[in-house]
Short mmCIF file of C-alpha atoms in Angstrom, two decimals:
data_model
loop_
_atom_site.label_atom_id
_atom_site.label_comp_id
_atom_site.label_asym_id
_atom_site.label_seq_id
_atom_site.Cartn_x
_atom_site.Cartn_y
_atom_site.Cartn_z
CA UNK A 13 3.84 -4.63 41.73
CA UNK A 14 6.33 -6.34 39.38
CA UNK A 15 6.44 -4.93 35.85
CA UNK A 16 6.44 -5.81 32.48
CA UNK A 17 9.58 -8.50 31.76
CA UNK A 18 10.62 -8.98 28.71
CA UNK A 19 13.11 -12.12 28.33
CA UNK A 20 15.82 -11.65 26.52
CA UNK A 21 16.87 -8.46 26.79
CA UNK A 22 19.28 -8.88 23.18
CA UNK A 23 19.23 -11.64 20.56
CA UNK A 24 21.33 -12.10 17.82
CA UNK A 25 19.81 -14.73 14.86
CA UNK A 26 21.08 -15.00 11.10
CA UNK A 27 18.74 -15.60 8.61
CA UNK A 28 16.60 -17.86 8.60
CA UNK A 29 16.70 -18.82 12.00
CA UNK A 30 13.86 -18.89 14.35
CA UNK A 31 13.30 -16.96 17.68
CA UNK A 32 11.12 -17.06 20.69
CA UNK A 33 10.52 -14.12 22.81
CA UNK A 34 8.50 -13.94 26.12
CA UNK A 35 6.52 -11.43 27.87
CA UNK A 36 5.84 -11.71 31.55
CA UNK A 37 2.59 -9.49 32.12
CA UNK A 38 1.95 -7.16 35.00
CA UNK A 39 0.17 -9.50 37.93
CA UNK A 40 -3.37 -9.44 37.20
CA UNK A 41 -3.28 -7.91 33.66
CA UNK A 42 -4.80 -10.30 31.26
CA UNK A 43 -4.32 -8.72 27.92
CA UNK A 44 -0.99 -8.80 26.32
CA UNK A 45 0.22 -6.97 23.11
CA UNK A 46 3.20 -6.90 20.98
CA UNK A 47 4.68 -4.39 18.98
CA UNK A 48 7.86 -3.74 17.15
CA UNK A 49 9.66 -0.32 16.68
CA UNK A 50 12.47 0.35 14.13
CA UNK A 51 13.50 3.52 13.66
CA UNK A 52 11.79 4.24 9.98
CA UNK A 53 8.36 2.78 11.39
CA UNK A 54 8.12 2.89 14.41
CA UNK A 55 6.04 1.03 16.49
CA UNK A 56 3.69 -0.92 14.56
CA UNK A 57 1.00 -3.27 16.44
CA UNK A 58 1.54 -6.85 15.81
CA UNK A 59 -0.86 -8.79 17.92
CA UNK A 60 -2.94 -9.07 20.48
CA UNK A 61 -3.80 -11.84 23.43
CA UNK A 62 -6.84 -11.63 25.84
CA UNK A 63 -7.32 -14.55 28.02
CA UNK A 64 -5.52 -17.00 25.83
CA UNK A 65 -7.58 -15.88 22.56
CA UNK A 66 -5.72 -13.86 20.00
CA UNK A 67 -8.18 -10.69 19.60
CA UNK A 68 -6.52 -8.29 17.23
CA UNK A 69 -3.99 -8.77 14.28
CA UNK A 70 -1.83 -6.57 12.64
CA UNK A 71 -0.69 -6.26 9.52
CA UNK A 72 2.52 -8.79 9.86
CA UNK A 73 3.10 -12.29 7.65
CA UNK A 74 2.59 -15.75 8.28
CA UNK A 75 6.21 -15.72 10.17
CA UNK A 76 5.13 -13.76 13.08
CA UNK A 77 3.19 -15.73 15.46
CA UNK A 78 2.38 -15.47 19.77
CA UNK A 79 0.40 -17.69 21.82
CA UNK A 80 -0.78 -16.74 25.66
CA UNK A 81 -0.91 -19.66 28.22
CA UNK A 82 -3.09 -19.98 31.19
CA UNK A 83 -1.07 -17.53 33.55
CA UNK A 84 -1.17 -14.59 31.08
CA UNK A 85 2.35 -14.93 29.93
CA UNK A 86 2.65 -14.74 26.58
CA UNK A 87 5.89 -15.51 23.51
CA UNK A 88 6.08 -14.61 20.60
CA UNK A 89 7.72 -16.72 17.78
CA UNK A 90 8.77 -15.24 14.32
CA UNK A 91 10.20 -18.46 12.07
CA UNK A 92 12.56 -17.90 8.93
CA UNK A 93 14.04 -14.59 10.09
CA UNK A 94 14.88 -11.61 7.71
CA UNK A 95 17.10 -8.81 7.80
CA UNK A 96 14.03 -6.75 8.42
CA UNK A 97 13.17 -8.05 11.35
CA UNK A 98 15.29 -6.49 13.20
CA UNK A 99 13.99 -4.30 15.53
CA UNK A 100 12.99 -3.77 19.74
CA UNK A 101 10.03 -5.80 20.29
CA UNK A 102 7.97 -4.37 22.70
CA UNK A 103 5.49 -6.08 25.19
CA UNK A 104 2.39 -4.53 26.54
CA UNK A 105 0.36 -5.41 29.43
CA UNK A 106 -3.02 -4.07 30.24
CA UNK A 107 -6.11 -4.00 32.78
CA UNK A 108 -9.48 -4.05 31.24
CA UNK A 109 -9.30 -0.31 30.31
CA UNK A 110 -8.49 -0.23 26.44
CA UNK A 111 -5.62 1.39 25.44
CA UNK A 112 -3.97 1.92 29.20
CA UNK A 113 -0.84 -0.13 28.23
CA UNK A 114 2.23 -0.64 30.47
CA UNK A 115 5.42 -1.47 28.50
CA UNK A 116 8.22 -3.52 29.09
CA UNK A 117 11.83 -2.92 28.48
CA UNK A 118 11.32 -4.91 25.04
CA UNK A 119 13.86 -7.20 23.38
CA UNK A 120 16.60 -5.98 20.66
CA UNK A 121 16.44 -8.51 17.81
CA UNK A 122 19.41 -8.34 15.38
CA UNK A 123 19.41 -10.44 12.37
CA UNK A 124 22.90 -11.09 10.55
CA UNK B 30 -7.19 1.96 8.40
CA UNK B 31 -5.86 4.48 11.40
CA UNK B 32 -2.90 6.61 11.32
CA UNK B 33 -1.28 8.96 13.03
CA UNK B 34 1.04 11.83 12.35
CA UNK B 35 3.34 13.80 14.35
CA UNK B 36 4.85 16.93 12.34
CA UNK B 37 7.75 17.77 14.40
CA UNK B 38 10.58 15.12 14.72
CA UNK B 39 12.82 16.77 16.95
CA UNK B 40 12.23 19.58 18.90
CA UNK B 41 14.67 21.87 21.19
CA UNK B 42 13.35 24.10 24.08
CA UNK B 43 14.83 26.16 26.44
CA UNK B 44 13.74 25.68 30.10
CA UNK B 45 10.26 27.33 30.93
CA UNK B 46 9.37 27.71 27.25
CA UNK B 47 6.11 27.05 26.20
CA UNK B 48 5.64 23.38 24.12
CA UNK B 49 2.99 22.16 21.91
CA UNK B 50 3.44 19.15 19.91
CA UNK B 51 1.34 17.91 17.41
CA UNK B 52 -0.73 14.90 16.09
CA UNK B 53 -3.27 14.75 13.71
CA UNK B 54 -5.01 11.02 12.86
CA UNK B 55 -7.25 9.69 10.08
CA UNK B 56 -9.96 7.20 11.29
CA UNK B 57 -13.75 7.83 10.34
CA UNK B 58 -15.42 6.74 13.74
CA UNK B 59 -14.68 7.10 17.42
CA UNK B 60 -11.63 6.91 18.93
CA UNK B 61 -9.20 6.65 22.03
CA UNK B 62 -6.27 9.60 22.23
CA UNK B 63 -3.04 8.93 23.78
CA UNK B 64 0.22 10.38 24.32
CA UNK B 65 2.92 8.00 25.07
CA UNK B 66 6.50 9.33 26.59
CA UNK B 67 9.73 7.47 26.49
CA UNK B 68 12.39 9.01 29.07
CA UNK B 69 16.09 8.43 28.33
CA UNK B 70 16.98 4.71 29.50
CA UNK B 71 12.71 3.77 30.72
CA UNK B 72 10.64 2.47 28.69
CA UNK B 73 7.00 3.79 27.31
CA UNK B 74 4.22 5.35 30.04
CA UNK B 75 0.98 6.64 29.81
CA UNK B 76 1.16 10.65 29.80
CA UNK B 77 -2.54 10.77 29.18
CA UNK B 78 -5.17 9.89 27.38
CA UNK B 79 -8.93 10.92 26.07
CA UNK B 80 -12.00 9.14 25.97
CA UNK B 81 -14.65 10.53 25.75
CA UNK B 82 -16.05 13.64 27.75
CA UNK B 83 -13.75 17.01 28.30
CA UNK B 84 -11.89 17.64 25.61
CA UNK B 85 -9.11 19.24 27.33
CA UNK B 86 -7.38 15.95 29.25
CA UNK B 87 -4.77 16.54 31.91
CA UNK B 88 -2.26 14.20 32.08
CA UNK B 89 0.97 13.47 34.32
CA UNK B 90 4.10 16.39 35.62
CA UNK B 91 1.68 19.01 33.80
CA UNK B 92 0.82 18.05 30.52
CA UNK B 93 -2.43 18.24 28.92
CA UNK B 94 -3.89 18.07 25.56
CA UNK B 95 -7.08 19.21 23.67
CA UNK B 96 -8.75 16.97 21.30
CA UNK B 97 -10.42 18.38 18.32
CA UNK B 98 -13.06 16.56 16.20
CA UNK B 99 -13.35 18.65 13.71
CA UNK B 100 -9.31 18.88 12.99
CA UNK B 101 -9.16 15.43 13.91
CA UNK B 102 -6.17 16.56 16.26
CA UNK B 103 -4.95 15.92 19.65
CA UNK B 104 -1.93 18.43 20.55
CA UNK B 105 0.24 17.95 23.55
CA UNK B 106 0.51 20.64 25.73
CA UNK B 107 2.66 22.30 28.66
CA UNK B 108 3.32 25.70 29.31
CA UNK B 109 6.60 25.86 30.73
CA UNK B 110 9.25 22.68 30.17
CA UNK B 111 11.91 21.64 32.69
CA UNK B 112 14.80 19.78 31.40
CA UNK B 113 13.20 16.24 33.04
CA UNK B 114 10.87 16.76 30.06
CA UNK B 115 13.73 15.70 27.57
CA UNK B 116 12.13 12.60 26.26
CA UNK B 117 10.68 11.35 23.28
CA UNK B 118 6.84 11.37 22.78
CA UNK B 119 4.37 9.32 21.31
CA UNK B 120 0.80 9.73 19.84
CA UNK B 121 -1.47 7.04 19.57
CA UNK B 122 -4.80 6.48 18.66
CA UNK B 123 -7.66 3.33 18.35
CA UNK B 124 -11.08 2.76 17.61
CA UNK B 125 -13.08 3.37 20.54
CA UNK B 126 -15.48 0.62 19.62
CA UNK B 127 -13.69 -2.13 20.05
CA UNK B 128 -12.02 -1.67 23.48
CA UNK B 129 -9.22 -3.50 22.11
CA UNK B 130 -5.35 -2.78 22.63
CA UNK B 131 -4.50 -2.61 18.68
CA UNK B 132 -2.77 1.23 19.17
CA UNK B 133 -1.52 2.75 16.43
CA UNK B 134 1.43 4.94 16.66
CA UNK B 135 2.64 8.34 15.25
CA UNK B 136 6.90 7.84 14.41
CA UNK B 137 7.16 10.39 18.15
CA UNK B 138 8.82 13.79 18.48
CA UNK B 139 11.79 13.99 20.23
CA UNK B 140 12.19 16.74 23.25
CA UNK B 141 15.17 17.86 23.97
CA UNK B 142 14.69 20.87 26.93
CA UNK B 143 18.21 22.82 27.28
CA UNK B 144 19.03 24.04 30.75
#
């Protein structure tokens, strides 16, 4: 089985700009999360999709946002970057077991 | 709100020491225990994780942890490292309630095993 992919592998934005991340779930999974790790935070749960429904939040603004289509992939959009935002942006696919993620490779987001 | 804390934020070991590493969280209700390890170059895997039943989980290449209610602690285990081991590891807890996929995250202890 095919793994998590994570497109693209490195952005660079300047402020204010916009970005779109994907997330290409294992075949079969159909829960997707995101999470970003810096090194002072960590990694730091920023949403999660279950068959197209957002089910859990974190504790992000407005300016993050994901959506999950149909076929379980999912993207993640954060709008009006900041210098903060930069950071590896993980994906996470899952089975029905809770918690029994399998990561991608994530995506390196620098903001200028 | 959950949290997780990992004391040690780098660790050295000679080959065939013993390691522990540990994690203590705060939530009030029941929960899901993970460890997380990140190998040089691969991303995040499941070591192991806890439940409910046995306290004592056994996990992947020889780990295994113990999960204590009343210290609200779920050490990492292994009694004798091999320098494949050199990786960084995280804990990770969520409520057990919800069987969601909202994990939160200690900031990991990094391995390093010397030959």
């Amino acid at each position: 089985k095919a793994g998590v992919t994570q497109t693209p592998r490195y952005l660079i934005k300047t402020r204010g700009q916009q970005v779109t991340l994907s997330c290409s779930p294992i075949s079969g999974h159909r829960s997707v999360s995101w999470y970003q790790q810096t090194p002072g935070q960590g990694l730091q749960f920023l949403f999660e999709y279950f068959s197209e429904t957002q089910r859990n939040k974190g504790n992000f603004p407005g300016r993050f946002s994901g959506r999950q289509f149909s076929n379980s992939r999912s993207e993640m959009n954060v709008s009006t970057l900041e210098l903060g935002d930069s950071a590896l942006y993980l994906c996470a696919s899952s089975p029905r077991q809770a918690g029994k993620l399998f990561f991608g490779s994530g995506t390196q987001l620098s903001v200028l | 709100a959950q949290s997780v804390s990992q004391h040690n934020h780098h660790v050295i070991l000679s080959e065939a020491a013993s390691l522990e590493l540990g994690c203590n969280y705060s939530y009030g209700g029941t929960v899901n225990l993970f460890w997380y390890v990140q190998y040089p170059g691969q991303h995040l895997q499941l070591l192991l994780k806890y439940f409910s039943g046995d306290p004592l989980v056994k996990g992947i290449k020889g780990f295994e942890a113990e999960f204590i209610k009343s210290k609200f602690s779920f050490n990492l285990r292994k009694p004798s490292v091999q320098w494949s081991d050199t990786a960084e590891y995280f804990c990770a807890v969520n409520a057990g309630e919800t069987g969601a996929n909202n994990l939160f995250f200690g900031t990991g202890t990094r391995l390093t095993v010397i030959p």
